[in-house]
Coordinates of C-alpha atoms and ligand atoms in Angstrom, one line a residue:
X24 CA -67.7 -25.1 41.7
X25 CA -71.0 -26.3 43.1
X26 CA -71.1 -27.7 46.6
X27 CA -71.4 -31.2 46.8
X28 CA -74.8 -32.9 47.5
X29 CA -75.1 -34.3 51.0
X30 CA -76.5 -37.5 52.2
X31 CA -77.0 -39.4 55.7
X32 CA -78.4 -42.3 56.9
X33 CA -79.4 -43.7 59.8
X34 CA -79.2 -46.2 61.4
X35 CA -79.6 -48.6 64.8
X36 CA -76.9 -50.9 64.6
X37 CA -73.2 -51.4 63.2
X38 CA -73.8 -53.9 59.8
X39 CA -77.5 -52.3 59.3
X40 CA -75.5 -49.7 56.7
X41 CA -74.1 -52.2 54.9
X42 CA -76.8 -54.5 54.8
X43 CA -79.9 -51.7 53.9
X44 CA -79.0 -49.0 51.3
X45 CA -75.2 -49.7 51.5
X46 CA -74.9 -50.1 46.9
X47 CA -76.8 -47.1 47.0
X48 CA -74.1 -45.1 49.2
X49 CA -71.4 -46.3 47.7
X50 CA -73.0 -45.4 43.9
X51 CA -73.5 -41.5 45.7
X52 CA -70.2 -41.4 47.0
X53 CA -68.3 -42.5 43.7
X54 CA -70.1 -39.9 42.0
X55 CA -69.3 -37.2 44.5
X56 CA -71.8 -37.2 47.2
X57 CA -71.2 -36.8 50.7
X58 CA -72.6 -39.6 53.0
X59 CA -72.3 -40.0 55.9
X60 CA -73.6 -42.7 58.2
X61 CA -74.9 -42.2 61.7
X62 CA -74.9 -45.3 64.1
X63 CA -77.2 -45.2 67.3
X64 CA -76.0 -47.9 69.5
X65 CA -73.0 -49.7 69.2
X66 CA -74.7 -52.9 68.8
X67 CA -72.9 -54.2 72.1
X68 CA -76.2 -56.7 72.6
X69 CA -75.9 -58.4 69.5
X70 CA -75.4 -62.0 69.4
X71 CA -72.3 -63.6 67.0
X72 CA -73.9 -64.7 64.0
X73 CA -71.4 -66.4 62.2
X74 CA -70.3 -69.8 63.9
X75 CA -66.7 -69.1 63.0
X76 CA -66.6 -66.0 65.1
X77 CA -68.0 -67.4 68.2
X78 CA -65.1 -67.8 70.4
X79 CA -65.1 -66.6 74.0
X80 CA -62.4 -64.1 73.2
X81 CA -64.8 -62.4 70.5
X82 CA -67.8 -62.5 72.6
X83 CA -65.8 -61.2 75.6
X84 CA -64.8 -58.0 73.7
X85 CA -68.4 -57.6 71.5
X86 CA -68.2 -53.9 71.3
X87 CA -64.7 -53.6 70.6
X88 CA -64.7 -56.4 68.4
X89 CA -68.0 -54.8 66.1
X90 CA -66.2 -50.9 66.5
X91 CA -63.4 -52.6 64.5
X92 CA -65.8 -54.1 62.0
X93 CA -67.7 -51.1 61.3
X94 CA -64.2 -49.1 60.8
X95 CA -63.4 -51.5 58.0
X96 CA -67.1 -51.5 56.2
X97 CA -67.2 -48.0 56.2
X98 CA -63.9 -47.9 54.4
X99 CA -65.1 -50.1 51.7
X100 CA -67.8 -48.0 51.4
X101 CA -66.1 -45.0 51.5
X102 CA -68.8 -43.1 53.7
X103 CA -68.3 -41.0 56.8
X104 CA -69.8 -42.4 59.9
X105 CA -70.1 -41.8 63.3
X106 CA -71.2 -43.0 66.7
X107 CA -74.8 -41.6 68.0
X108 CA -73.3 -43.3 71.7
X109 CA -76.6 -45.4 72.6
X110 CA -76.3 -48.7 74.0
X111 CA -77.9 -51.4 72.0
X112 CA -81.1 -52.8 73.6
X113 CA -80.7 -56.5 72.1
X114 CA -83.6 -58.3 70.5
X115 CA -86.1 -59.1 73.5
X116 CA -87.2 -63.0 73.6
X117 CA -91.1 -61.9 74.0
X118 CA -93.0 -58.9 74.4
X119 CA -93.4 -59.2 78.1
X120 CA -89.5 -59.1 77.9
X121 CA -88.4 -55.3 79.7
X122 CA -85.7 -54.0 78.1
X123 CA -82.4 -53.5 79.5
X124 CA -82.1 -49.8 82.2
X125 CA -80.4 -47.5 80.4
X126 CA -80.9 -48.9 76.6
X127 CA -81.2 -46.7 73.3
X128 CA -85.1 -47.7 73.2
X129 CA -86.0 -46.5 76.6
X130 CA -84.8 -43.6 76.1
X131 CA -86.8 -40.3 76.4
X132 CA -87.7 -39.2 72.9
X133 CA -85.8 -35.8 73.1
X134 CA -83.1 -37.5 74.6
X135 CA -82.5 -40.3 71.9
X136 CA -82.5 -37.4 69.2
X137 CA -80.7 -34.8 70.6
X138 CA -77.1 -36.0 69.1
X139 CA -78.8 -37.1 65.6
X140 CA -80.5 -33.2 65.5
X141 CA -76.6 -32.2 66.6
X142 CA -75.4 -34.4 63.2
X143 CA -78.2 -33.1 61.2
X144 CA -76.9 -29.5 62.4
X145 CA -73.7 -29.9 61.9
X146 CA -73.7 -32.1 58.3
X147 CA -76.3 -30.3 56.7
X148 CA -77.5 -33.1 54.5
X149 CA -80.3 -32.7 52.1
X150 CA -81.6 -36.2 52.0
X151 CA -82.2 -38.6 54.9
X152 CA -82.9 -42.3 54.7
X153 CA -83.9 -44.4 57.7
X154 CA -86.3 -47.0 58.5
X155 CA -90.2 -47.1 58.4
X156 CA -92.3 -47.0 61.5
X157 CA -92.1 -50.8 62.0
X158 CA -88.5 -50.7 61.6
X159 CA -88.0 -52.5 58.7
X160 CA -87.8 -55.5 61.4
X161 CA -89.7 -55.3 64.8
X162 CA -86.3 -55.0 66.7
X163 CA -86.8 -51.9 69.3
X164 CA -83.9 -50.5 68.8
X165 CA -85.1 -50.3 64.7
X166 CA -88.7 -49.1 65.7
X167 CA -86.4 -45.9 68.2
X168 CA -84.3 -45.1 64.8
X169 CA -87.8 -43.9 63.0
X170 CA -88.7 -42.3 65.8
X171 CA -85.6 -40.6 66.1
X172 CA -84.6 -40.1 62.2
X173 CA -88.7 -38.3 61.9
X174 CA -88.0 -36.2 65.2
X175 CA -84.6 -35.0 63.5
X176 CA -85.9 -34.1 60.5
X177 CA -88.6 -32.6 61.7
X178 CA -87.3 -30.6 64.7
X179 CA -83.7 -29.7 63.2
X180 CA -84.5 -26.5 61.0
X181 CA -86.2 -25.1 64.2
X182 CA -84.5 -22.5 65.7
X183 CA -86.6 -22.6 68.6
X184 CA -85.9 -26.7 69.3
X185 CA -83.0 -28.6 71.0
X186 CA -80.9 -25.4 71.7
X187 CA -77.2 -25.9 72.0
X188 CA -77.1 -28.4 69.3
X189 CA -75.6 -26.3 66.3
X190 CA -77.5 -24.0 64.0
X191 CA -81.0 -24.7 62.3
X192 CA -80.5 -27.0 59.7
X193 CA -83.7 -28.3 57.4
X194 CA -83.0 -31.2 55.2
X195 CA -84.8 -31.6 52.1
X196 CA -86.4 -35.6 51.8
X197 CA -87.0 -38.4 54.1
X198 CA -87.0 -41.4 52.9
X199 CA -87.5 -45.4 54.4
X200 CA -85.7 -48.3 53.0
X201 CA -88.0 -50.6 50.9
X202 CA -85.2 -53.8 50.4
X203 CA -87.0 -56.6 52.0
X204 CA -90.3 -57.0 49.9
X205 CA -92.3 -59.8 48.6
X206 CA -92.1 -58.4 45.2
X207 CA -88.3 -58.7 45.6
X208 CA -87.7 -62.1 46.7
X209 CA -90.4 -63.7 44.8
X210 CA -88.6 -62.6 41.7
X211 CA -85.2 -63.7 42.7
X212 CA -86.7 -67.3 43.8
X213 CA -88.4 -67.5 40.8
X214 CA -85.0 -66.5 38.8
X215 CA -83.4 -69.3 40.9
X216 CA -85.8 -72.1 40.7
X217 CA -85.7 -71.3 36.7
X218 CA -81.9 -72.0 36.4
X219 CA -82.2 -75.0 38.7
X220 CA -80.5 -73.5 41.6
X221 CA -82.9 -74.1 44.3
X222 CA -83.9 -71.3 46.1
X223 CA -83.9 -70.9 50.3
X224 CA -86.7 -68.2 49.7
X225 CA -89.7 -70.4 49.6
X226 CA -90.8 -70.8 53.2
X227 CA -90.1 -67.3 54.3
X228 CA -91.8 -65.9 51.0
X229 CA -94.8 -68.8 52.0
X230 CA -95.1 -66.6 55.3
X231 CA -95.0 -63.4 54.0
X232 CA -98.6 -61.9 54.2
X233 CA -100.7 -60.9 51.1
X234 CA -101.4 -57.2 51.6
X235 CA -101.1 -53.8 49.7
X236 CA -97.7 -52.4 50.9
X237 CA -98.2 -50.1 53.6
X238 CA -94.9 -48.1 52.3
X239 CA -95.3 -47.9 48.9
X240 CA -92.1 -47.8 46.5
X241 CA -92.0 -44.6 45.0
X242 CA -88.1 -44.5 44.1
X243 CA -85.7 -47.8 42.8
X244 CA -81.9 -46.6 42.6
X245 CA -80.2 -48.3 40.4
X246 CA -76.9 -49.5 42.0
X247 CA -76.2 -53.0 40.7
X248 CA -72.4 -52.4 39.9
X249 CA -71.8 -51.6 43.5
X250 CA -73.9 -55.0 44.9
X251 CA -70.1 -56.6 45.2
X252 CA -68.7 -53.3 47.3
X253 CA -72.3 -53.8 49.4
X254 CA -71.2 -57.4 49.7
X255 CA -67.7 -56.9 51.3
X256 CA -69.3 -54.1 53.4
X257 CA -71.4 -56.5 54.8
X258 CA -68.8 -59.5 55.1
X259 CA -66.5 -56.9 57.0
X260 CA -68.8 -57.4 60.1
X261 CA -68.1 -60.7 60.1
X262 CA -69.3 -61.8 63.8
X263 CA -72.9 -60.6 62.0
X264 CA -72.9 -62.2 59.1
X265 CA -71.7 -65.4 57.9
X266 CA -70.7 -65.6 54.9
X267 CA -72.0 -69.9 54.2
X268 CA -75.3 -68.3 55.4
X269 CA -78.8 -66.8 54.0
X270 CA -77.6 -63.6 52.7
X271 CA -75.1 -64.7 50.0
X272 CA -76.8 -67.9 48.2
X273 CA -78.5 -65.8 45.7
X274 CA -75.7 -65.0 42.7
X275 CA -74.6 -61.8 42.6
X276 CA -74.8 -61.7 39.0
X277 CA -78.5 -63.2 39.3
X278 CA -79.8 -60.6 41.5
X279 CA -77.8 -57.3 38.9
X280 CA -80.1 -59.1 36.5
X281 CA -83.1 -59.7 38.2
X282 CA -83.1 -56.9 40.6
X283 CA -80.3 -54.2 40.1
X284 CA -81.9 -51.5 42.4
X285 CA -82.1 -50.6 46.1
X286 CA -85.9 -49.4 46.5
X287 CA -87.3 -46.8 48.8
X288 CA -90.2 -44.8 50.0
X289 CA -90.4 -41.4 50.0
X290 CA -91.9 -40.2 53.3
X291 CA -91.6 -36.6 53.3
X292 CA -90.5 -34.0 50.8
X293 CA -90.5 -30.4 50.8
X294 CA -89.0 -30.3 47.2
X295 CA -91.2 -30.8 44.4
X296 CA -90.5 -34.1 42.8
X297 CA -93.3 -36.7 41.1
X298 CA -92.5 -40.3 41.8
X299 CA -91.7 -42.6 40.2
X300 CA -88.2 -41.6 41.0
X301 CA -84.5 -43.2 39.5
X302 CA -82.6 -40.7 42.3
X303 CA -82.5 -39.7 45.7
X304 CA -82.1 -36.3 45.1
X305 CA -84.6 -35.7 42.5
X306 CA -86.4 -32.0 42.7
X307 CA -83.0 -30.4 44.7
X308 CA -81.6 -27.9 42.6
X309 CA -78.6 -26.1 42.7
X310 CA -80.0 -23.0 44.3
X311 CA -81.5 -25.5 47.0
X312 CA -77.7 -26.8 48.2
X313 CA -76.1 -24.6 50.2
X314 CA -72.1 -25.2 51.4
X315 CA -71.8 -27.5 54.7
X316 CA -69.9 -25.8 57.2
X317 CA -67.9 -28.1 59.2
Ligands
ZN23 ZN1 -79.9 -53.6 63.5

């Protein structure tokens, strides 16, 4: 029997997994991949979201409260995950805003990767996926998790780096989630405003700058059967998201029509593999996978 195929992701806050990638992993792990999820902060300094959540007893017990949440998302997803143990640095009002002592983006750079190199070392995945160097979203704590995420990748299949962290370990492709473009909404507002829906998209997509992606696409996974598991996932961290809100006006079935991939960049590869790409693990071969030792 071959081993199984390994992949992680990474990522800065409980209900970013289930919002950014979260059809791919559960499409991997029906068809037998390991995936597993690693969390930086626990998203302590995160506001509630959803009006029905905010209730002093909720907001009192944040952490505790979003720990519980992120147990039940990853069981609809059916991933592993685990807690990197950073401290969320919340979303700063301005730029002349410091960010709270102590806080996962303060952090020394060695010191924020340390337990992700430890994960890398220890899961022995062969594919990566985090964010791109802007974060996807300029939240600090986003911008730290490509910082972190690169560092790992790079550093982990060096003996000579972060000793005491497990044995070398060098994954195979890095790649950055690609989910919020232009391209992508102006096609589902267009598919909405044809079939008289209305869509909410027109004044963010109105904003959007006109510019040559800096991130290119180079892979699309198609994953539109597991949009309604990605859609629990993401209700399941319900003081995040609510589910009257944004996220959930566009039809399900609208966007498996319109759109029935999660898109990504690649960003590094040391397998050979020529984009355009239908799979995350395109150019690992048998003789690349190796058995995880746990
Ligand atoms: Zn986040």
């Amino acid at each position: 029997m071959s081993a199984p195929l390994r992949l992680m992701a990474v990522h800065a806050h409980p209900d970013d997994e289930s919002s950014k990638g979260a059809a791919t992993m559960a499409r991997y792990v029906r068809e037998g991949v390991d995936v597993l999820v690693c969390t930086l902060t626990g998203g302590e300094r995160g506001s509630v979201l959803n009006p029905k959540m905010d209730r002093p007893e909720i907001v009192a017990n944040i952490g505790e409260v979003r720990r519980a949440e992120m147990a039940r998302a990853r069981e609809i997803l059916g991933v592993e995950q685990r807690f990197m143990g950073f401290v969320d640095s919340g979303l700063p009002e301005n730029e002349e805003e410091e960010l709270p002592e102590g806080c996962f983006a303060v952090q020394k750079l060695e010191d924020a990767a340390a337990p992700l190199v430890a994960a890398v070392r220890d899961f022995r995945p062969h594919v990566i996926i985090t964010y791109d160097d802007d974060g996807g979203y300029p939240h600090p704590d986003h911008i730290m998790t490509n910082k972190v995420s690169v560092e790992a990748f790079e550093a982990a299949g060096d003996p000579d780096r972060y000793p005491g962290t497990g044995d070398p370990w060098q994954p195979l492709k890095l790649y950055y989630h690609m989910g919020f473009t232009k391209e992508r909404f102006e096609a589902l507002h267009e598919a909405m405003n044809e079939r008289g829906l209305g869509s909410p998209y027109a004044d963010w997509i109105s904003r959007w700058e006109d510019r040559p992606a800096k991130w290119p696409v180079t892979t699309r996974v198609p994953c539109g059967d597991y949009f309604q598991i990605r859609d629990e996932a993401l209700l399941a961290h319900a003081t995040q998201v609510d589910p009257d809100g944004f996220w959930f006006v566009c039809p399900r079935e609208l966007q498996q029509e319109i759109w029935p991939t999660e898109d990504y960049h690649l960003a590094r590869s040391l397998v050979g593999t020529e984009p355009p790409e239908d799979d995350l693990f395109a150019g690992i071969h048998a003789d690349d996978v190796s058995p995880a030792c746990h």
